[in-house]
């Protein structure tokens, strides 16, 4: 499915934290780096084109992290989109350190989180980060200390809102007793719904739920399978159907499909115009 007149605005909107309204279909920048989310992209100019095209297609919610590269994705965003449009919301994360390709180690020491927030401000070229997410809870540091530092940064005006990434319902509840949490980002897609309880908790609390790895369809997309059948009938691609299902699954869902290709980006955004019938939605919901 490709449609030049479809934009991210067709996915509907959600207001994060009560004051940041975004189009629900966003863009994630993890793939704008080298192999293993390490180093520069193979084609830096294409990375810039992807970011520029995402904005042209109505994407005004971009998710990134200090650890993507590290220090690769954030500067690319600045290069492509700065000065930012008034409605652009950029969410970044800190709390995972890198020591090589595909190597991620949590560090939640308050002084480290503060340093990374300051670096993200510089790399993104902003005076305040819209949404600053704790990339992982560090089990070696009390959660109150990790979130307490983010709350200090918020009070200082350096971050606007606080989010979490890859947490349980219990951790989300504990965090909300420490400070206001406006978003949670967990692994969730059509074929992996282990975070269903976290999604339901977020929905009940009016908290944005940002599913990472949203395009994973696995065996569900196999030739002749239900997902493949629905995709062919709607003249769409399995990944587009997976995005359409996520958008319908919950009003707090903000999918952030990532890609390093303009053509794939355009395919993903076109999913905002897909309308699943009740029957198709139920069939997909019952697959996993």
XYZ file of C-alpha atoms in Angstrom:
288
model
C 0.000 0.000 0.000
C 1.419 3.361 -1.030
C -0.544 6.589 -0.988
C 1.062 9.972 -1.508
C -1.779 11.798 0.227
C -1.550 9.789 3.466
C 0.462 11.327 6.303
C 1.159 10.524 9.934
C -1.778 12.788 10.792
C -4.084 10.048 9.512
C -3.021 7.920 12.482
C -4.818 10.248 14.904
C -3.281 12.144 17.799
C -2.365 11.593 21.433
C -1.428 14.193 24.020
C 1.629 13.167 26.037
C 1.763 14.501 29.581
C -1.273 16.673 29.024
C 0.535 19.270 26.902
C 2.377 17.627 23.968
C -0.016 16.579 21.197
C 1.599 14.363 18.571
C 0.506 12.296 15.603
C 0.385 8.732 16.891
C 2.558 7.206 14.164
C 6.091 8.360 14.942
C 9.615 7.458 13.923
C 12.378 5.643 15.827
C 16.028 6.379 15.040
C 17.822 3.229 16.189
C 18.431 2.110 12.606
C 20.163 5.388 11.679
C 23.459 3.940 12.936
C 25.963 1.283 11.964
C 25.639 -2.494 12.473
C 24.824 -3.445 16.044
C 23.573 0.132 16.648
C 27.271 1.053 16.693
C 29.016 3.809 14.788
C 27.942 5.887 11.838
C 25.371 4.754 9.267
C 26.517 3.305 5.968
C 24.881 6.236 4.156
C 24.734 9.342 6.392
C 23.090 11.437 3.677
C 20.265 8.919 3.305
C 19.817 9.056 7.081
C 19.333 12.827 6.828
C 16.911 12.350 3.921
C 14.881 9.850 5.976
C 14.552 12.320 8.853
C 13.601 15.198 6.562
C 11.065 13.032 4.736
C 9.529 11.862 8.014
C 8.786 15.476 8.932
C 7.363 16.126 5.451
C 5.033 13.164 5.987
C 3.656 14.602 9.208
C 5.786 12.768 11.748
C 6.119 15.050 14.773
C 7.170 12.456 17.354
C 10.728 11.185 17.016
C 12.272 8.717 19.458
C 16.021 8.474 19.930
C 18.669 7.757 22.590
C 22.149 8.865 23.588
C 23.286 5.250 23.136
C 22.282 4.978 19.475
C 25.726 5.046 17.945
C 26.441 6.161 20.642
C 26.157 9.900 19.951
C 25.198 9.305 16.309
C 21.397 9.487 16.073
C 20.943 12.686 18.080
C 23.403 14.758 15.990
C 21.774 13.417 12.807
C 18.384 14.654 14.032
C 19.849 18.095 14.629
C 21.535 18.142 11.233
C 18.323 17.166 9.436
C 15.623 19.034 11.339
C 17.065 21.912 13.378
C 15.565 24.448 13.889
C 12.619 22.246 14.811
C 9.006 22.971 13.931
C 6.840 24.150 16.822
C 4.914 20.872 16.953
C 7.951 18.554 16.840
C 8.438 16.415 19.957
C 11.781 14.674 20.332
C 12.054 11.957 22.959
C 15.471 10.694 23.985
C 16.780 8.194 26.536
C 19.726 7.647 28.859
C 20.742 4.842 31.163
C 22.378 2.305 28.838
C 26.107 2.495 28.175
C 27.864 1.018 25.158
C 31.172 -0.817 24.900
C 30.756 -2.277 21.423
C 28.214 -3.446 18.814
C 25.079 -4.972 20.352
C 26.478 -4.473 23.870
C 24.181 -2.608 26.271
C 24.915 -2.135 29.989
C 22.637 -0.227 32.380
C 24.116 2.642 34.396
C 21.638 4.674 36.421
C 23.959 6.612 38.697
C 22.461 10.089 39.121
C 25.612 11.915 38.026
C 25.776 9.806 34.866
C 22.123 10.437 33.970
C 22.671 14.165 34.486
C 25.766 14.146 32.271
C 23.894 12.349 29.502
C 20.964 14.750 29.722
C 23.394 17.644 29.295
C 24.996 15.901 26.310
C 21.602 15.264 24.700
C 20.683 18.932 25.114
C 23.876 19.817 23.248
C 23.609 17.156 20.537
C 19.953 17.933 19.811
C 20.478 21.678 19.991
C 17.646 22.337 22.433
C 17.295 24.108 25.767
C 14.805 21.553 27.084
C 14.264 17.894 26.217
C 10.573 17.204 25.564
C 10.570 13.623 26.867
C 13.534 12.117 28.716
C 13.243 8.369 29.283
C 15.192 6.134 31.643
C 16.464 3.620 29.086
C 16.684 0.832 31.674
C 16.310 0.704 35.421
C 19.771 0.038 36.886
C 19.354 -2.747 39.493
C 22.474 -1.506 41.302
C 20.989 1.934 42.021
C 17.790 2.640 44.007
C 15.015 3.647 41.619
C 14.278 6.695 43.766
C 17.819 7.964 43.126
C 17.572 7.435 39.367
C 14.184 9.089 39.002
C 15.023 11.668 41.651
C 17.783 13.036 39.439
C 15.431 13.197 36.453
C 12.903 15.031 38.610
C 15.623 17.528 39.559
C 16.402 18.051 35.871
C 12.705 18.585 35.234
C 12.459 21.179 38.003
C 15.517 22.917 36.536
C 13.711 23.175 33.198
C 16.134 20.902 31.344
C 13.568 18.213 30.651
C 9.818 18.593 30.217
C 8.507 15.105 30.961
C 9.840 11.773 32.253
C 9.306 8.323 30.752
C 10.461 4.751 31.333
C 11.634 1.949 29.079
C 11.250 -1.821 29.440
C 9.550 -2.002 32.827
C 7.045 -4.237 34.602
C 3.703 -3.120 35.981
C 5.181 -3.163 39.481
C 8.113 -0.984 38.416
C 5.792 1.445 36.647
C 3.649 1.749 39.771
C 6.697 2.264 41.992
C 8.038 4.922 39.622
C 4.723 6.796 39.595
C 4.917 7.089 43.387
C 8.273 8.862 42.989
C 7.478 11.236 40.120
C 5.035 11.763 37.260
C 5.575 9.269 34.439
C 4.005 10.189 31.092
C 5.247 7.346 28.874
C 6.471 3.790 28.925
C 8.383 2.105 26.111
C 8.367 -1.699 26.030
C 8.926 -4.416 23.459
C 5.499 -5.057 21.946
C 4.253 -6.090 18.536
C 1.746 -8.332 16.818
C 3.782 -11.480 17.508
C 5.134 -10.583 20.969
C 2.629 -9.297 23.507
C 4.375 -10.139 26.762
C 3.936 -6.493 27.802
C 0.152 -6.662 27.474
C -0.275 -6.016 31.204
C 1.989 -2.943 31.000
C -0.017 -1.637 28.036
C -3.239 -2.067 30.007
C -1.712 -0.287 33.014
C -0.565 2.580 30.791
C -3.974 2.837 29.142
C -5.702 2.961 32.526
C -3.401 5.789 33.592
C -3.549 7.767 30.349
C 0.163 7.116 29.839
C 1.640 6.916 26.338
C 2.717 3.382 25.396
C 5.571 3.342 22.870
C 6.073 -0.153 21.434
C 9.617 -0.758 20.284
C 10.319 -3.312 17.551
C 6.739 -2.665 16.328
C 7.169 -4.229 12.877
C 8.185 -7.711 14.035
C 5.752 -10.211 12.571
C 7.871 -13.377 12.573
C 6.065 -16.511 11.504
C 2.765 -14.621 11.344
C 3.783 -13.175 7.974
C 4.603 -16.528 6.373
C 3.226 -17.212 2.898
C -0.397 -18.279 3.113
C -0.773 -17.354 6.782
C -3.566 -15.141 8.159
C -1.426 -11.975 8.192
C -0.252 -12.629 4.640
C -3.829 -13.248 3.498
C -5.115 -9.998 5.029
C -2.196 -8.042 3.584
C -2.821 -9.348 0.065
C -6.558 -8.686 0.284
C -5.931 -5.076 1.376
C -3.112 -4.614 -1.162
C -0.754 -3.892 1.714
C 2.454 -5.280 3.190
C 2.493 -7.408 6.359
C 4.422 -4.689 8.213
C 1.723 -2.144 7.310
C -0.970 -4.455 8.659
C 1.054 -4.893 11.860
C 1.197 -1.107 12.298
C -2.510 -0.694 11.565
C -3.264 -3.344 14.203
C -1.113 -1.527 16.788
C -2.812 1.800 16.092
C -6.218 0.220 16.585
C -5.164 -1.836 19.622
C -5.120 1.139 22.019
C -5.608 4.923 21.872
C -2.422 5.397 23.956
C -0.290 3.411 21.469
C 2.450 5.418 19.725
C 4.303 3.112 17.291
C 7.771 4.301 16.239
C 8.819 2.113 13.282
C 12.414 2.735 12.328
C 14.159 2.427 8.984
C 17.225 3.742 7.185
C 15.430 3.961 3.829
C 13.100 6.669 2.513
C 11.031 4.129 0.563
C 10.484 1.982 3.658
C 9.603 5.095 5.641
C 6.951 6.014 3.081
C 5.533 2.470 3.243
C 5.332 2.671 7.031
C 3.577 6.036 7.055
C 1.075 4.778 4.486
C -0.132 2.327 7.161
C -1.809 5.314 8.847
C -4.438 5.144 6.117
C -5.235 1.460 6.594
C -8.586 0.622 8.162
C -8.907 -2.916 9.493
C -12.358 -4.452 9.591
C -13.569 -5.796 12.946
C -13.140 -9.298 11.585
C -9.561 -8.725 10.440
C -8.667 -6.994 13.705
C -10.079 -9.888 15.738
C -8.310 -12.446 13.563
C -4.969 -10.713 14.107
C -5.619 -10.223 17.821
C -6.166 -13.965 18.224
C -2.984 -14.986 16.394
C -0.447 -14.668 19.210
